[in-house]
Short mmCIF file of C-alpha atoms in Angstrom, two decimals:
data_model
loop_
_atom_site.label_atom_id
_atom_site.label_comp_id
_atom_site.label_asym_id
_atom_site.label_seq_id
_atom_site.Cartn_x
_atom_site.Cartn_y
_atom_site.Cartn_z
CA MET I 1180 -15.07 39.56 10.29
CA THR I 1181 -17.41 37.53 8.35
CA LYS I 1182 -21.07 37.82 7.74
CA THR I 1183 -22.50 34.79 9.40
CA SER I 1184 -20.59 35.68 12.54
CA ASP I 1185 -21.73 39.09 12.63
CA ALA I 1186 -25.44 38.58 11.99
CA PRO I 1187 -27.63 38.37 15.09
CA ARG I 1188 -30.08 35.84 15.80
CA LEU I 1189 -33.16 37.81 15.11
CA GLU I 1190 -36.26 36.63 16.72
CA LEU I 1191 -39.40 36.90 14.72
CA LEU I 1192 -43.00 38.07 15.97
CA GLN I 1193 -45.36 35.12 14.99
CA GLY I 1194 -47.48 37.86 13.18
CA THR I 1195 -44.24 38.50 11.32
CA LEU I 1196 -43.24 35.27 10.19
CA ASP I 1197 -46.93 34.87 8.47
CA MET I 1198 -46.22 37.92 6.76
CA LEU I 1199 -42.80 36.69 5.25
CA VAL I 1200 -44.34 33.47 4.40
CA LEU I 1201 -47.56 35.41 2.73
CA ARG I 1202 -45.25 37.63 1.25
CA THR I 1203 -42.65 34.94 -0.71
CA LEU I 1204 -45.72 32.73 -1.97
CA GLN I 1205 -46.56 35.83 -4.03
CA TRP I 1206 -43.47 35.21 -6.27
CA GLY I 1207 -45.49 31.44 -7.29
CA PRO I 1208 -45.74 27.88 -4.79
CA ARG I 1209 -43.41 26.77 -2.89
CA HIS I 1210 -42.74 23.55 -0.70
CA GLY I 1211 -42.30 24.49 3.14
CA HIS I 1212 -38.26 23.95 2.87
CA GLY I 1213 -38.43 26.41 -0.66
CA ILE I 1214 -40.12 28.96 2.03
CA GLY I 1215 -37.65 28.79 4.74
CA GLN I 1216 -34.57 29.34 1.56
CA ALA I 1217 -36.58 32.34 0.09
CA ILE I 1218 -37.06 33.90 3.54
CA ARG I 1219 -33.29 33.32 4.45
CA SER I 1220 -31.77 34.49 0.79
CA GLN I 1221 -34.21 37.37 0.78
CA SER I 1222 -33.02 38.67 3.73
CA ASP I 1223 -29.37 38.21 2.82
CA ASP I 1224 -29.00 35.56 5.58
CA LEU I 1225 -30.48 37.70 8.27
CA LEU I 1226 -33.51 35.96 9.11
CA LYS I 1227 -33.35 32.11 9.57
CA VAL I 1228 -36.70 30.81 9.98
CA GLU I 1229 -36.80 27.42 12.54
CA THR I 1230 -38.25 24.73 10.87
CA GLY I 1231 -40.05 24.02 14.31
CA SER I 1232 -41.88 27.98 13.60
CA LEU I 1233 -42.22 27.21 9.76
CA TYR I 1234 -44.50 24.11 9.77
CA PRO I 1235 -46.80 25.33 12.36
CA ALA I 1236 -47.01 29.01 10.72
CA LEU I 1237 -48.19 27.30 7.52
CA HIS I 1238 -50.56 25.13 9.09
CA ARG I 1239 -52.22 27.95 10.62
CA LEU I 1240 -52.15 29.78 7.44
CA VAL I 1241 -53.65 26.69 5.62
CA LYS I 1242 -56.65 26.30 8.28
CA ARG I 1243 -57.16 30.41 8.02
CA GLY I 1244 -57.60 29.91 4.10
CA TRP I 1245 -55.03 32.32 3.65
CA LEU I 1246 -52.85 29.19 1.97
CA LYS I 1247 -53.92 26.01 -0.16
CA ALA I 1248 -51.22 23.11 0.12
CA GLU I 1249 -51.14 20.49 -2.59
CA TRP I 1250 -49.04 17.64 -2.95
CA GLY I 1251 -46.58 17.92 -5.50
CA ILE I 1252 -42.98 16.52 -6.62
CA SER I 1253 -40.11 18.64 -5.59
CA GLU I 1254 -36.64 19.57 -7.85
CA ALA I 1255 -35.09 16.34 -5.62
CA ASN I 1256 -37.67 14.25 -7.08
CA GLN I 1257 -39.37 13.48 -3.82
CA ARG I 1258 -43.34 14.54 -2.64
CA ALA I 1259 -43.57 17.91 -1.05
CA ARG I 1260 -46.40 19.89 -0.13
CA TYR I 1261 -46.54 22.79 -2.07
CA TYR I 1262 -48.20 25.91 -0.71
CA GLN I 1263 -50.14 28.61 -2.76
CA LEU I 1264 -51.45 31.92 -1.59
CA THR I 1265 -55.46 32.20 -2.01
CA ALA I 1266 -57.12 35.50 -2.67
CA ALA I 1267 -58.01 35.91 1.02
CA GLY I 1268 -54.12 35.37 1.41
CA LYS I 1269 -53.32 37.94 -0.79
CA ALA I 1270 -55.60 40.10 1.22
CA GLN I 1271 -54.16 39.43 4.41
CA LEU I 1272 -50.61 39.84 3.33
CA SER I 1273 -51.61 43.54 2.63
CA VAL I 1274 -53.57 43.83 6.23
CA GLU I 1275 -50.13 42.50 7.77
CA ARG I 1276 -48.04 44.81 5.73
CA ASP I 1277 -49.75 47.78 6.82
CA ARG I 1278 -49.51 46.74 10.35
CA TRP I 1279 -46.02 45.67 10.23
CA SER I 1280 -45.49 49.65 8.90
CA GLN I 1281 -47.09 51.17 11.78
CA LEU I 1282 -45.99 49.13 14.13
CA VAL I 1283 -42.36 50.01 13.03
CA ASP I 1284 -43.49 54.21 12.85
CA ALA I 1285 -44.96 53.56 16.41
CA ILE I 1286 -41.81 51.99 17.60
CA GLY I 1287 -39.92 54.71 15.91
CA ARG I 1288 -41.87 57.24 17.23
CA VAL I 1289 -40.68 56.18 20.88
CA MET I 1290 -37.19 55.65 19.94
CA ASN I 1291 -36.37 58.68 18.01
CA SER I 1292 -38.46 61.25 20.61
CA ALA I 1293 -36.37 64.07 21.64
CA SER I 1294 -38.21 64.62 25.00
CA ALA I 1295 -40.11 62.54 27.15
CA ILE I 1296 -43.33 64.41 27.00
CA LYS I 1297 -44.96 64.94 23.82
CA GLU I 1298 -46.51 68.78 23.50
CA MET O 845 -62.38 58.46 10.72
CA THR O 846 -61.21 58.74 14.70
CA LYS O 847 -57.63 57.79 15.34
CA THR O 848 -58.36 55.58 18.01
CA SER O 849 -60.86 53.47 16.35
CA ASP O 850 -58.38 53.69 13.19
CA ALA O 851 -55.52 52.50 15.21
CA PRO O 852 -54.71 49.04 14.82
CA ARG O 853 -54.12 46.57 17.96
CA LEU O 854 -50.38 46.43 17.57
CA GLU O 855 -48.15 43.21 19.10
CA LEU O 856 -45.27 43.83 20.76
CA LEU O 857 -42.28 41.35 20.33
CA GLN O 858 -40.67 41.00 23.95
CA GLY O 859 -38.01 42.13 23.14
CA THR O 860 -39.41 45.24 21.45
CA LEU O 861 -41.23 45.39 25.06
CA ASP O 862 -37.79 45.58 27.04
CA MET O 863 -35.87 48.04 24.61
CA LEU O 864 -38.71 50.42 24.56
CA VAL O 865 -39.10 50.39 28.57
CA LEU O 866 -35.28 50.81 28.72
CA ARG O 867 -35.61 53.61 26.27
CA THR O 868 -38.43 55.44 28.24
CA LEU O 869 -35.99 55.53 31.38
CA GLN O 870 -33.36 57.05 29.17
CA TRP O 871 -35.63 60.41 30.20
CA GLY O 872 -34.97 59.67 33.94
CA PRO O 873 -36.58 57.35 36.57
CA ARG O 874 -40.12 56.48 36.75
CA HIS O 875 -42.93 54.47 38.03
CA GLY O 876 -44.56 51.54 36.02
CA HIS O 877 -47.69 53.03 35.55
CA GLY O 878 -45.36 55.97 33.99
CA ILE O 879 -43.52 53.95 31.75
CA GLY O 880 -46.49 52.63 30.10
CA GLN O 881 -47.88 56.10 29.92
CA ALA O 882 -44.87 57.23 28.29
CA ILE O 883 -45.06 54.72 25.75
CA ARG O 884 -48.26 55.11 24.80
CA SER O 885 -48.18 59.02 24.35
CA GLN O 886 -44.49 59.11 22.94
CA SER O 887 -46.15 56.58 20.05
CA ASP O 888 -49.23 58.82 19.66
CA ASP O 889 -51.63 55.92 21.31
CA LEU O 890 -50.21 53.35 18.95
CA LEU O 891 -48.93 51.66 21.33
CA LYS O 892 -50.66 50.30 24.46
CA VAL O 893 -48.86 48.18 26.83
CA GLU O 894 -50.79 45.87 28.95
CA THR O 895 -49.79 45.43 32.54
CA GLY O 896 -49.64 41.82 32.07
CA SER O 897 -46.90 42.33 30.05
CA LEU O 898 -45.26 45.06 31.52
CA TYR O 899 -44.59 43.92 35.15
CA PRO O 900 -43.28 40.61 33.97
CA ALA O 901 -40.66 42.69 31.48
CA LEU O 902 -39.63 45.37 34.68
CA HIS O 903 -39.25 42.08 36.90
CA ARG O 904 -36.76 40.35 34.07
CA LEU O 905 -34.77 43.87 33.32
CA VAL O 906 -34.31 44.41 37.04
CA LYS O 907 -32.72 40.63 37.20
CA ARG O 908 -30.47 41.02 34.75
CA GLY O 909 -29.13 44.19 36.17
CA TRP O 910 -30.26 46.64 33.33
CA LEU O 911 -32.91 48.19 36.01
CA LYS O 912 -32.36 49.29 39.06
CA ALA O 913 -35.72 49.56 41.18
CA GLU O 914 -36.20 51.87 44.31
CA TRP O 915 -39.30 52.63 46.58
CA GLY O 916 -40.59 56.35 46.34
CA ILE O 917 -43.66 58.44 46.36
CA SER O 918 -45.94 59.02 43.50
CA GLU O 919 -47.31 61.93 42.09
CA ALA O 920 -50.32 60.78 43.41
CA ASN O 921 -48.83 60.90 46.91
CA GLN O 922 -48.68 56.61 47.14
CA ARG O 923 -45.90 54.31 47.53
CA ALA O 924 -44.54 52.96 44.07
CA ARG O 925 -41.39 51.45 42.86
CA TYR O 926 -39.45 53.60 40.73
CA TYR O 927 -36.95 52.00 37.54
CA GLN O 928 -33.63 53.49 36.69
CA LEU O 929 -31.69 52.56 34.07
CA THR O 930 -28.13 51.43 35.34
CA ALA O 931 -24.99 51.38 33.45
CA ALA O 932 -25.12 47.71 31.96
CA GLY O 933 -29.00 48.93 31.09
CA LYS O 934 -27.74 52.00 28.48
CA ALA O 935 -25.09 49.33 27.27
CA GLN O 936 -28.45 47.18 26.32
CA LEU O 937 -30.39 49.56 24.60
CA SER O 938 -27.59 50.27 22.15
CA VAL O 939 -27.81 46.72 21.21
CA GLU O 940 -31.29 46.31 20.85
CA ARG O 941 -31.59 49.52 19.31
CA ASP O 942 -29.04 47.90 16.48
CA ARG O 943 -30.99 44.89 16.67
CA TRP O 944 -34.11 46.08 16.21
CA SER O 945 -32.65 48.47 13.21
CA GLN O 946 -31.09 44.74 11.81
CA LEU O 947 -34.61 43.36 11.85
CA VAL O 948 -36.89 46.10 10.19
CA ASP O 949 -34.15 46.22 7.48
CA ALA O 950 -34.23 42.20 6.97
CA ILE O 951 -37.87 41.94 6.71
CA GLY O 952 -37.82 45.09 4.35
CA ARG O 953 -35.49 43.51 1.98
CA VAL O 954 -37.83 40.48 1.81
CA MET O 955 -41.35 42.79 1.56
CA ASN O 956 -39.57 45.06 -0.84
CA SER O 957 -37.58 42.53 -2.87
CA ALA O 958 -38.49 42.45 -6.61
CA SER O 959 -37.61 39.48 -7.48
CA ALA O 960 -37.98 35.83 -5.83
CA ILE O 961 -34.73 34.65 -6.77
CA LYS O 962 -31.65 37.24 -5.40
CA GLU O 963 -28.70 37.01 -7.67
#
């Protein structure tokens, strides 16, 4: 039983992907590929962010002012866009972190409830 | 600070709504409106399932064989479709419960990680 075959394909909420991207950039600027790699490695390979979801998310986050993008040179000596968290992005990360905790908590109440009717 | 104004609008993953519907029906058959009410009350009003999401979800779950639908008479003396969990639906609930735990765990690893690079 290997980890990879064992791991389910985990779908992400759009809001969840945004939160993970913002979180990843708390550790410093990264290019898109590096962000995807960080999410994958930090989640021990459970979360695989598709390029087709990641780049639209980055575009959206820049548009909302939560990220700043700049051209730079990657470790492979290629021109790449580097993304950096803005002050507004830091505040948004905190909002999304709270919202995620509340969602997990609310779903947990339904999943772990002992009876059908709440007193 | 009242509960209602304080509560964020929580978005649900499609897969999460399916899981919550299956879970709600573990307590016995219900009509669509009753399922929505149960999710809302069990989550202490945090989760509000829109009719526009609930009915397509019920349709999808019946189509997949996870729910069985039957006409019945509601407490308001109206004809209503009652939904009931099938054996396949019970098995699916267990699959979705595991997947949800794994997603929460994986996201938690990224959100709570102490450093950018995993050793």
